[in-house]
Short mmCIF file of C-alpha atoms and ligand atoms in Angstrom, two decimals:
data_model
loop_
_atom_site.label_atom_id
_atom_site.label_comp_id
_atom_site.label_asym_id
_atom_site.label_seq_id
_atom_site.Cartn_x
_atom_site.Cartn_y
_atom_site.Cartn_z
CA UNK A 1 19.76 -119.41 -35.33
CA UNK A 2 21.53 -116.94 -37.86
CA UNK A 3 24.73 -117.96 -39.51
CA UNK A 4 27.35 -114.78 -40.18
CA UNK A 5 28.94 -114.31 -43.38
CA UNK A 6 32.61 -114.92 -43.44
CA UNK A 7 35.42 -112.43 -44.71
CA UNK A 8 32.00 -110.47 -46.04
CA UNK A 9 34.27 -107.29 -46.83
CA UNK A 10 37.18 -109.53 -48.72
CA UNK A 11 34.36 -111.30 -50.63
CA UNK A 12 33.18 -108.08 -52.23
CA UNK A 13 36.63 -106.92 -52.66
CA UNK A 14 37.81 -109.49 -54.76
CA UNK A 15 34.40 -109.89 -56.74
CA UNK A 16 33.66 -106.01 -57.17
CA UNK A 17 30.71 -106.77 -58.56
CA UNK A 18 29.00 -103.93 -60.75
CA UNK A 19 26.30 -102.65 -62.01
CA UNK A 20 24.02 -104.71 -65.26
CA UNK A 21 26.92 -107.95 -63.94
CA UNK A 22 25.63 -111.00 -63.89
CA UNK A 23 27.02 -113.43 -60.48
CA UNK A 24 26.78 -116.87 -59.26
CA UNK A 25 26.57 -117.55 -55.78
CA UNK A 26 27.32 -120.99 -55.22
CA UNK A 27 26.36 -121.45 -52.48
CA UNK A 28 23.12 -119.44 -51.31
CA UNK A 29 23.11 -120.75 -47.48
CA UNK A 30 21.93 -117.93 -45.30
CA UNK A 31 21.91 -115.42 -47.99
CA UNK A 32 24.49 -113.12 -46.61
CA UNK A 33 26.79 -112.95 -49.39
CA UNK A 34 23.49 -112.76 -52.34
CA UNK A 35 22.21 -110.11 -50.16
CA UNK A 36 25.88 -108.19 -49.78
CA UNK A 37 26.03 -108.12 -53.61
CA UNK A 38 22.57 -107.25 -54.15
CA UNK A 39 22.99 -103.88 -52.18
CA UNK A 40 26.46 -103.30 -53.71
CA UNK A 41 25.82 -103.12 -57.22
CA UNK A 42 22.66 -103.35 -59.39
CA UNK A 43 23.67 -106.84 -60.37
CA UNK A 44 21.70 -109.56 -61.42
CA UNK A 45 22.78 -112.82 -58.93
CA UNK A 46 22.10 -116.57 -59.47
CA UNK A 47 22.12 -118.53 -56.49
CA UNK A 48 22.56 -121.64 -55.70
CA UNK A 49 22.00 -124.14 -52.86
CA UNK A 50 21.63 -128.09 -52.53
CA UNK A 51 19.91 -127.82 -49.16
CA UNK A 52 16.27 -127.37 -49.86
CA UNK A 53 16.03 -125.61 -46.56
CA UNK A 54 18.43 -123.02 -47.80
CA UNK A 55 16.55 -122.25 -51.27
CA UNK A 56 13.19 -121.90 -49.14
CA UNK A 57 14.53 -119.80 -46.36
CA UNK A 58 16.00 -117.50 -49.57
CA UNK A 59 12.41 -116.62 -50.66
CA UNK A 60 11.99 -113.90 -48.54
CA UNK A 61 15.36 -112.16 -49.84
CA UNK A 62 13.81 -113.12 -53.56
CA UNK A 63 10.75 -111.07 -52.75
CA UNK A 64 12.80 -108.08 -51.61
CA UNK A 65 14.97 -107.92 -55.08
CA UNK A 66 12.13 -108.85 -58.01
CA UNK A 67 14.00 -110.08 -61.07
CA UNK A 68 17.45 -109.79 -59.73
CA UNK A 69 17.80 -112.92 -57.24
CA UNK A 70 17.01 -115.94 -58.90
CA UNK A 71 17.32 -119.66 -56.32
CA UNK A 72 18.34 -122.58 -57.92
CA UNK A 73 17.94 -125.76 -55.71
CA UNK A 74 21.26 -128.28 -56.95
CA UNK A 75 24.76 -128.78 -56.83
CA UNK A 76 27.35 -125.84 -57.97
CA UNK A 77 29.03 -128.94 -59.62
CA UNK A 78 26.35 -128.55 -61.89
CA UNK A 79 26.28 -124.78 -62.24
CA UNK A 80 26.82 -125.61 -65.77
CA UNK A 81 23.63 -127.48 -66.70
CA UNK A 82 21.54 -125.44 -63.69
CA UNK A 83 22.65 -122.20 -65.79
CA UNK A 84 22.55 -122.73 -69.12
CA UNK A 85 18.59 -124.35 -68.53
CA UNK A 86 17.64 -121.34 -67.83
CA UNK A 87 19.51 -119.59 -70.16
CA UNK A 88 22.17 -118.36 -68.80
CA UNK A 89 25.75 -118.94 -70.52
CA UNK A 90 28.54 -116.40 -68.62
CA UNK A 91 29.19 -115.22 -65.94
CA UNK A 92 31.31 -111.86 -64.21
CA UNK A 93 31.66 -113.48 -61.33
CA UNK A 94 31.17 -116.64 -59.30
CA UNK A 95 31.54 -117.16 -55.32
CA UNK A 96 31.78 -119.77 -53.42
CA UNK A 97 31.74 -120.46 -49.55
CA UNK A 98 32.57 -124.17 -48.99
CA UNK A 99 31.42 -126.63 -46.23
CA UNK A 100 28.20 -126.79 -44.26
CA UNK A 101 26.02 -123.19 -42.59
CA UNK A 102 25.44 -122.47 -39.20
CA UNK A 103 21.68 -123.55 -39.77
CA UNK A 104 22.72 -126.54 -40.55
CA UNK A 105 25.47 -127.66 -38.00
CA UNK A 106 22.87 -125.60 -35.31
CA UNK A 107 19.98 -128.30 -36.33
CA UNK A 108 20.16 -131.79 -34.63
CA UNK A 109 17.87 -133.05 -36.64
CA UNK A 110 20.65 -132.98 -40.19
CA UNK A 111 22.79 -135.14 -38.02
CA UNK A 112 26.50 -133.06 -38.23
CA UNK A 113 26.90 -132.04 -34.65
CA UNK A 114 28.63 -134.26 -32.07
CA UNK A 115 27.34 -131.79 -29.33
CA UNK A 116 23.93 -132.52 -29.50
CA UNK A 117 21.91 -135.89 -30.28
CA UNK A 118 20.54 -136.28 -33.60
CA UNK A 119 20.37 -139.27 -36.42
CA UNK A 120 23.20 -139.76 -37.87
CA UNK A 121 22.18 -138.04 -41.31
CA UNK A 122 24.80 -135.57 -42.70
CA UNK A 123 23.43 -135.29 -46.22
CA UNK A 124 23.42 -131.87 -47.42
CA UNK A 125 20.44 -132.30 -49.62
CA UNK A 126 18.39 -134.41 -47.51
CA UNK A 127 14.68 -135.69 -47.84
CA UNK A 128 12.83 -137.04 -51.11
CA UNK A 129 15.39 -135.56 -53.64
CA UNK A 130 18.03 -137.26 -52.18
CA UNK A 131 18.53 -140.70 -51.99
CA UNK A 132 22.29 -141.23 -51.47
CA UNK A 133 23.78 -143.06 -48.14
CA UNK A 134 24.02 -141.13 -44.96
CA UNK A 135 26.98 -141.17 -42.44
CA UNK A 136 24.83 -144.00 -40.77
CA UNK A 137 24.50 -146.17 -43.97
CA UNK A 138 28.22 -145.43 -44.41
CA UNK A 139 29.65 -146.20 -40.60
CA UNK A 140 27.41 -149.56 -39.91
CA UNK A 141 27.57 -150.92 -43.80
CA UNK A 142 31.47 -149.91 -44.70
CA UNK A 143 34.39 -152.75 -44.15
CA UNK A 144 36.63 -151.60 -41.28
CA UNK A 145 39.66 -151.17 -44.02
CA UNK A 146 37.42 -148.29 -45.79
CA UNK A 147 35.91 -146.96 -43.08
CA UNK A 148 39.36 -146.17 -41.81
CA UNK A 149 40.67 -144.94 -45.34
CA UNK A 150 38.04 -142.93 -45.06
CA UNK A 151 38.67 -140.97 -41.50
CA UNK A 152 42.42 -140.82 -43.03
CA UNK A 153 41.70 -139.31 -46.73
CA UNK A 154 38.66 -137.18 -45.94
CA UNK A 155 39.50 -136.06 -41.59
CA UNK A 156 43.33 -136.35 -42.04
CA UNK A 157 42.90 -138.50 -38.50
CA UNK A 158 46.07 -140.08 -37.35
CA UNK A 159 44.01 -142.53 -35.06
CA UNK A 160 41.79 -143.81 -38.14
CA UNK A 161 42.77 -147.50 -38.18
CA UNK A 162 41.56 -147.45 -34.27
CA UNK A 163 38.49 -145.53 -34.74
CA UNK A 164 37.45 -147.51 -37.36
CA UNK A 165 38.05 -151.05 -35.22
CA UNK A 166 36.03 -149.31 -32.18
CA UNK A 167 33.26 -148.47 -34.72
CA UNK A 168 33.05 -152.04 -35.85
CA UNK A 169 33.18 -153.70 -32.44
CA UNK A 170 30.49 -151.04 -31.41
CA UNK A 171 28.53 -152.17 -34.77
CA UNK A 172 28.49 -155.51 -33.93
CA UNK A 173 26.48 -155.19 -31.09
CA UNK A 174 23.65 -152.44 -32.28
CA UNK A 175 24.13 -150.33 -35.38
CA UNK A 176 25.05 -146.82 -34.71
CA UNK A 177 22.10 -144.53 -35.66
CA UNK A 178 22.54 -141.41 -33.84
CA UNK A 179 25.17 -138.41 -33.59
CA UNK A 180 26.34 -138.83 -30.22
CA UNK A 181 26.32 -142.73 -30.12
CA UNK A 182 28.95 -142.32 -32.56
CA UNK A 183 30.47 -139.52 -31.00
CA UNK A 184 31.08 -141.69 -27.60
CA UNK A 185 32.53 -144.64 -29.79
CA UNK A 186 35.30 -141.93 -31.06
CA UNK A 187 35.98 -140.21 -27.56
CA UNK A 188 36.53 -143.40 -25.94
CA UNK A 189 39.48 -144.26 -27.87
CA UNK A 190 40.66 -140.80 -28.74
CA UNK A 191 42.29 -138.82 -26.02
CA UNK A 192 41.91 -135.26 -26.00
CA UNK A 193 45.15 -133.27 -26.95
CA UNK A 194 45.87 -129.98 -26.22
CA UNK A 195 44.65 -127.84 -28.89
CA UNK A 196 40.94 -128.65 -27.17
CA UNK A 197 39.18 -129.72 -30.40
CA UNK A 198 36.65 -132.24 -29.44
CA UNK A 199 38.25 -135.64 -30.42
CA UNK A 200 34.78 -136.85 -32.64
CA UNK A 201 36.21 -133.53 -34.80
CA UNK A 202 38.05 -135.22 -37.65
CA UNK A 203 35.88 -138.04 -38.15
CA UNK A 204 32.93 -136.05 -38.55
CA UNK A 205 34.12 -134.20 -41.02
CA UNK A 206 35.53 -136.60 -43.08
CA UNK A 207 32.26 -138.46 -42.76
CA UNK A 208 30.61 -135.56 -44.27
CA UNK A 209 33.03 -134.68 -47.10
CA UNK A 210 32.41 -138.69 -48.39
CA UNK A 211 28.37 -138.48 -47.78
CA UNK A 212 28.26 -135.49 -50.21
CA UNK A 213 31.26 -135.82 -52.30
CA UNK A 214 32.25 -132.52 -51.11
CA UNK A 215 35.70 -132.57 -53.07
CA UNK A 216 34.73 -133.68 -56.11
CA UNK A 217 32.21 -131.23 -56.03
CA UNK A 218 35.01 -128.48 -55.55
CA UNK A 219 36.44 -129.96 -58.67
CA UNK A 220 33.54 -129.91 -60.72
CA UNK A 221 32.90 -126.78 -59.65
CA UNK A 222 36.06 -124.98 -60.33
CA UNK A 223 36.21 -126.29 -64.07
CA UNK A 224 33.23 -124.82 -64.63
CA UNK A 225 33.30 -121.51 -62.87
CA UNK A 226 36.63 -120.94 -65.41
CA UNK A 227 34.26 -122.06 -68.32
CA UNK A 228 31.47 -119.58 -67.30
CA UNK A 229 33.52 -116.29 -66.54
CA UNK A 230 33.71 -113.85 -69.46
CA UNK A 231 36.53 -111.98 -69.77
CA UNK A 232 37.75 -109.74 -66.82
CA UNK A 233 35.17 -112.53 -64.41
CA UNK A 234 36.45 -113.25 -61.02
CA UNK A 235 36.02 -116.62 -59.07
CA UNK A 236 36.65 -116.00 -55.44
CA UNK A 237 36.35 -119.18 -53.10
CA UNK A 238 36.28 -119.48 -49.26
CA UNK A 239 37.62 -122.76 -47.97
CA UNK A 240 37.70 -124.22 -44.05
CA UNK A 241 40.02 -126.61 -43.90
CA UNK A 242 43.21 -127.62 -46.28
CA UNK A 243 41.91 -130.30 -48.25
CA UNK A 244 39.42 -127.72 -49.65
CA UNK A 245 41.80 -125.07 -49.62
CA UNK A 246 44.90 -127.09 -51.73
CA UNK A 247 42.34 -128.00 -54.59
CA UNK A 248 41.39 -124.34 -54.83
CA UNK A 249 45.38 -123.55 -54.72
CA UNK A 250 46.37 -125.99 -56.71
CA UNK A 251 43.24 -124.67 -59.40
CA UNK A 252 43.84 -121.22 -59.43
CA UNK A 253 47.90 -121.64 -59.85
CA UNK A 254 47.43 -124.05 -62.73
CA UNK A 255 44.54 -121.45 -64.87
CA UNK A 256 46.81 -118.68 -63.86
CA UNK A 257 49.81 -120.52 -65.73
CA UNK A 258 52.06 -120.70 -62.38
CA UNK A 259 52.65 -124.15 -62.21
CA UNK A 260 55.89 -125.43 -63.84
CA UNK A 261 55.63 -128.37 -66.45
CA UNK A 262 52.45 -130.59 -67.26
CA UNK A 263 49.64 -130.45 -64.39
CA UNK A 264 46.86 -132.90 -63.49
CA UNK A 265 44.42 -130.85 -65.46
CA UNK A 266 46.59 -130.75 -68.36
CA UNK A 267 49.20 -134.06 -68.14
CA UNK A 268 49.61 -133.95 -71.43
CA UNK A 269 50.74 -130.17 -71.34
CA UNK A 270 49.22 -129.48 -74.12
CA UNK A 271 48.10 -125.71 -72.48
CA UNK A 272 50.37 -122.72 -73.71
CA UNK A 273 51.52 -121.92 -70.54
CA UNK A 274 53.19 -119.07 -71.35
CA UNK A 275 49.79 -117.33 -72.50
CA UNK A 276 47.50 -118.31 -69.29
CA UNK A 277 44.33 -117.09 -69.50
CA UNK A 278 43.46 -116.42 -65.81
CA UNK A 279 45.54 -114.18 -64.08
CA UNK A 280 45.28 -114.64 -59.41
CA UNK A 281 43.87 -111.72 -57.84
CA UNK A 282 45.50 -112.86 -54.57
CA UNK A 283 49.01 -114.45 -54.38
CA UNK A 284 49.11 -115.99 -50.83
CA UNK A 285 45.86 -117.17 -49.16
CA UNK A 286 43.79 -114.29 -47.51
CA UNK A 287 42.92 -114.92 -43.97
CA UNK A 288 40.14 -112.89 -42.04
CA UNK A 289 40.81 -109.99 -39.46
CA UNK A 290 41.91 -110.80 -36.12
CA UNK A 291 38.49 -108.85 -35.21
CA UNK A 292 36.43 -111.52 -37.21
CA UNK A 293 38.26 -114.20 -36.11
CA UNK A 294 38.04 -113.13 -32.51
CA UNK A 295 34.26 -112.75 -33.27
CA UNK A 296 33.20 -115.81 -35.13
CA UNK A 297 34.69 -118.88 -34.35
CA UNK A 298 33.97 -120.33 -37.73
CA UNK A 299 35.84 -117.93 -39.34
CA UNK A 300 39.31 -118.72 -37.69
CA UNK A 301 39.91 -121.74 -39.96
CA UNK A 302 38.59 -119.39 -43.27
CA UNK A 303 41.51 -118.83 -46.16
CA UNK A 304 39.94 -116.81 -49.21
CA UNK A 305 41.27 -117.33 -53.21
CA UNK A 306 40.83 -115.47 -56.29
CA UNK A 307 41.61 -115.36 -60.16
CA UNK A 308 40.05 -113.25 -62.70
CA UNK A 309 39.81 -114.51 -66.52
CA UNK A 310 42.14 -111.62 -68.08
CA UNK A 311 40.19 -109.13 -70.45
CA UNK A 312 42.04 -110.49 -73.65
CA UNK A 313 41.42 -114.24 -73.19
CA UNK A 314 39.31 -115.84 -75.97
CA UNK A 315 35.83 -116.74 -74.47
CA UNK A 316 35.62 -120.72 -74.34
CA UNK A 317 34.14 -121.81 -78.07
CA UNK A 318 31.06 -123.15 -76.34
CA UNK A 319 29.94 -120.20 -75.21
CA UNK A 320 31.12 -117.93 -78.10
CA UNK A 321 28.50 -115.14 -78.82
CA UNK A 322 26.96 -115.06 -75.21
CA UNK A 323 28.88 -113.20 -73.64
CA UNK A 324 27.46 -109.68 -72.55
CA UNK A 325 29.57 -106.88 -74.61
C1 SAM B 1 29.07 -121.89 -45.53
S1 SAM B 1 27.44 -121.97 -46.13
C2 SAM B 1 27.26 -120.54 -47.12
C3 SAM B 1 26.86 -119.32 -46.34
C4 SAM B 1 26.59 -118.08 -47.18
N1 SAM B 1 27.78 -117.59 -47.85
C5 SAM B 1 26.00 -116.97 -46.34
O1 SAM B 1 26.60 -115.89 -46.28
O2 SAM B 1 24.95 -117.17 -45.74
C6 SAM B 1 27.60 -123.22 -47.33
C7 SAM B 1 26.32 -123.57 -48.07
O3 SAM B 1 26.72 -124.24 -49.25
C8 SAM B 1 25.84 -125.30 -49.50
N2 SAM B 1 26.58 -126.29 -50.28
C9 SAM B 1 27.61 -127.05 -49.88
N3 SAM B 1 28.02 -127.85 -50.89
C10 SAM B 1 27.23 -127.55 -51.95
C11 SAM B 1 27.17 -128.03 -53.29
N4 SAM B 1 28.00 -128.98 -53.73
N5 SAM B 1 26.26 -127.49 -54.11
C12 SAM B 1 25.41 -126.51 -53.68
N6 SAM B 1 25.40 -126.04 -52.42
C13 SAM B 1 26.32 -126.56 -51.56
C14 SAM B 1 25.42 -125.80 -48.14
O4 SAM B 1 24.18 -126.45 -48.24
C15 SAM B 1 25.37 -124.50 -47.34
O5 SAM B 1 24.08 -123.97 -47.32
#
């Protein structure tokens, strides 16, 4: 079980990180990106994981760079708080690699594969520490209207309103408690189409965005990584799919001042626009090399964003006097 690192040589393009920086990884997973920095610069990198498996598997990587990795086990939507508890108030530059690692889609046991049997878990951050509802609590306790609001909003699934009756006729007669129970509720009333993508696709993914609030994590996320970069910091993100990928567009476009009139982050327009102080590093999405995406499946669906904060923005007041010199 080993899960590659996608658009590796993009990531440390856009992040150039440098020697005496100081970078967030968001989201630690395997390691490849910390341990891609770490050799590329004499940095200092912050790391951060919710999966408890991830910050323990990232001990060994620890060991090999004393003082300069440091694991955090949370959210990145907390990066703020996580940071600044341990004293750390900016940042040069902050990565992030959305959705779920190969270790954990590979592992029946967390409950996100359709292709092999496993309870139906999904939560990111699972045992003691976390208590919220897993894709089981969520597809035997939701009413049929939400469940299929949900497949809609979070899979983009056409077929949601029929999924969702199937699920509930399936409920009725034994909850559904494991991976590929649910999986064979899906398939039987999805047909295959052409692309080949297993039919149980969309659902399981939006089941998994709602069990771990994946998007308003992304949002959380975002407004803070623009909060934490000192001037001339970069924020490069690597999204799967497009409801991931249109926040971070949608983000970047409105720091970097290229959205016209009031924005959702701003309705009041009360932002000098004219003076942003982010400016992108990339104008279209980046997507990886045919080579990769011949390679690694998981990278085919991969589109890569990034701003800087420009060298003569003001450093937010919060944080005034902390950033390095
Ligand atoms: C695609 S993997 C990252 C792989 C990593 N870049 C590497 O090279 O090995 C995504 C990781 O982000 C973590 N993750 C997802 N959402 C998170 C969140 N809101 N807060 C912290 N970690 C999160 C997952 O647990 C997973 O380990």
């Amino acid at each position: 079980m080993q899960h590659v690192p996608v658009m590796l040589p993009e990531v440390l393009r856009y992040l150039a990180p440098s020697a005496d920086e100081v970078l967030l990884d968001g989201t630690f997973g395997g390691g490849g990106y910390s341990a891609a920095i770490l050799d590329a610069a004499a940095c200092t990198v912050w790391a951060i994981d919710r999966d408890p498996d991830a910050i323990a598997r990232g001990a060994a990587l620890a060991a090999r760079h004393p003082d300069r990795l440091h694991l955090v086990q949370g959210r990145f939507g907390d990066m703020l708080d996580l940071l600044s508890a341990r004293g750390v108030a900016a940042l040069d530059g902050v990565v992030l690699d959305l959705g779920v690692s190969s270790f954990q889609i590979d592992d029946p046991a967390r409950g996100f594969s359709f292709r092999s049997d496993g309870p139906l878990d999904m939560r990111m951050a699972h045992g003691p520490g976390d208590r919220g509802p897993t894709a089981a609590d969520l597809v035997n306790g939701l009413p049929e209207g939400e469940l299929a609001d949900t497949l809609y909003q979070f899979g983009e699934e056409r077929l949601s309103r029929r999924i969702a009756r199937a699920v509930v006729q399936a409920r009725a007669e034994a909850p559904i408690t494991t991976t590929l129970q649910l999986a064979a509720v899906i398939r039987g009333v999805v047909p295959p189409d052409r692309s080949g993508i297993d039919p149980a696709t969309r659902s399981f993914q939006a089941l998994r965005i709602r069990v771990n609030d994946e998007l308003g994590e992304i949002e959380r996320a975002l407004a803070q990584a623009a909060q934490l970069l000192a001037p001339g910091g970069r924020l490069v993100v690597v999204s799967f799919h497009s409801l991931e990928d249109r926040l971070v567009k949608r983000f970047m476009q409105d720091a970097a001042g290229r959205t016209p009139g009031p924005s959702r982050h701003d309705p009041g327009g009360l932002v000098d626009r004219t003076a942003p102080d982010f400016a992108l590093l990339t104008s279209k999405a980046q997507r990886p090399a045919s080579a990769e995406a011949h390679a690694n499946p998981r990278a085919r669906s991969a589109r890569l964003r990034a701003l800087a904060r420009l060298q003569t923005s003001q450093p937010q007041t919060s944080h005034q006097g902390t950033y390095p010199a």
